[in-house]
Amino acid sequence: MTKLAAHNGIADVHRIYEGSALVIPGD
């Protein structure tokens, strides 16, 4: 997995949980 792919995966998670009570640290 490339760093870009990893970043995109994390971004997807942020998007899914955006506005929810779940906070994922370390963007």
CSV table of N, CA and C in Angstrom, one decimal:
chain,number,residue,atom,x,y,z
A,1,MET,N,0.9,-1.2,0.0
A,1,MET,CA,0.0,0.0,0.0
A,1,MET,C,0.9,1.2,0.0
A,2,THR,N,0.6,2.2,-0.9
A,2,THR,CA,1.4,3.4,-0.9
A,2,THR,C,0.9,4.4,0.1
A,3,LYS,N,1.7,5.3,0.4
A,3,LYS,CA,1.3,6.4,1.4
A,3,LYS,C,0.1,7.1,1.0
A,4,LEU,N,0.0,7.3,-0.3
A,4,LEU,CA,-1.2,8.0,-0.9
A,4,LEU,C,-2.5,7.2,-0.7
A,5,ALA,N,-2.3,5.9,-0.9
A,5,ALA,CA,-3.5,5.0,-0.7
A,5,ALA,C,-3.9,4.9,0.7
A,6,ALA,N,-2.9,4.9,1.6
A,6,ALA,CA,-3.2,4.9,3.0
A,6,ALA,C,-3.9,6.2,3.4
A,7,HIS,N,-3.4,7.3,2.9
A,7,HIS,CA,-4.0,8.6,3.2
A,7,HIS,C,-5.5,8.6,2.7
A,8,ASN,N,-5.7,8.1,1.5
A,8,ASN,CA,-7.0,8.1,0.9
A,8,ASN,C,-8.0,7.3,1.8
A,9,GLY,N,-7.5,6.1,2.3
A,9,GLY,CA,-8.3,5.2,3.1
A,9,GLY,C,-8.7,5.9,4.4
A,10,ILE,N,-7.7,6.7,5.0
A,10,ILE,CA,-8.0,7.4,6.2
A,10,ILE,C,-9.1,8.5,5.9
A,11,ALA,N,-8.9,9.2,4.8
A,11,ALA,CA,-9.8,10.2,4.4
A,11,ALA,C,-11.2,9.7,4.2
A,12,ASP,N,-11.3,8.4,3.7
A,12,ASP,CA,-12.6,7.8,3.5
A,12,ASP,C,-13.3,7.6,4.9
A,13,VAL,N,-12.5,7.1,5.8
A,13,VAL,CA,-13.0,6.9,7.2
A,13,VAL,C,-13.5,8.2,7.8
A,14,HIS,N,-12.7,9.3,7.6
A,14,HIS,CA,-13.1,10.6,8.1
A,14,HIS,C,-14.5,11.0,7.5
A,15,ARG,N,-14.6,10.7,6.2
A,15,ARG,CA,-15.8,11.1,5.5
A,15,ARG,C,-17.0,10.3,6.0
A,16,ILE,N,-16.8,9.0,6.3
A,16,ILE,CA,-17.9,8.1,6.8
A,16,ILE,C,-18.4,8.6,8.1
A,17,TYR,N,-17.4,9.0,9.0
A,17,TYR,CA,-17.8,9.3,10.4
A,17,TYR,C,-17.9,10.8,10.6
A,18,GLU,N,-17.8,11.6,9.5
A,18,GLU,CA,-17.9,13.1,9.7
A,18,GLU,C,-19.2,13.5,10.3
A,19,GLY,N,-19.1,14.3,11.4
A,19,GLY,CA,-20.3,14.8,12.1
A,19,GLY,C,-20.8,13.8,13.1
A,20,SER,N,-20.1,12.7,13.3
A,20,SER,CA,-20.6,11.7,14.3
A,20,SER,C,-19.8,11.9,15.6
A,21,ALA,N,-20.1,11.2,16.6
A,21,ALA,CA,-19.5,11.3,17.9
A,21,ALA,C,-18.1,10.7,17.9
A,22,LEU,N,-17.9,9.8,16.9
A,22,LEU,CA,-16.6,9.1,16.8
A,22,LEU,C,-15.5,10.0,16.2
A,23,VAL,N,-14.5,10.2,16.9
A,23,VAL,CA,-13.4,11.1,16.4
A,23,VAL,C,-12.1,10.2,16.2
A,24,ILE,N,-11.6,10.3,15.0
A,24,ILE,CA,-10.4,9.6,14.7
A,24,ILE,C,-9.2,10.5,14.6
A,25,PRO,N,-8.3,10.4,15.6
A,25,PRO,CA,-7.1,11.3,15.7
A,25,PRO,C,-6.1,10.9,14.7
A,26,GLY,N,-5.2,11.9,14.4
A,26,GLY,CA,-4.1,11.6,13.5
A,26,GLY,C,-4.5,11.5,12.1
A,27,ASP,N,-5.0,12.6,11.5
A,27,ASP,CA,-5.4,12.7,10.1
A,27,ASP,C,-4.3,12.2,9.2
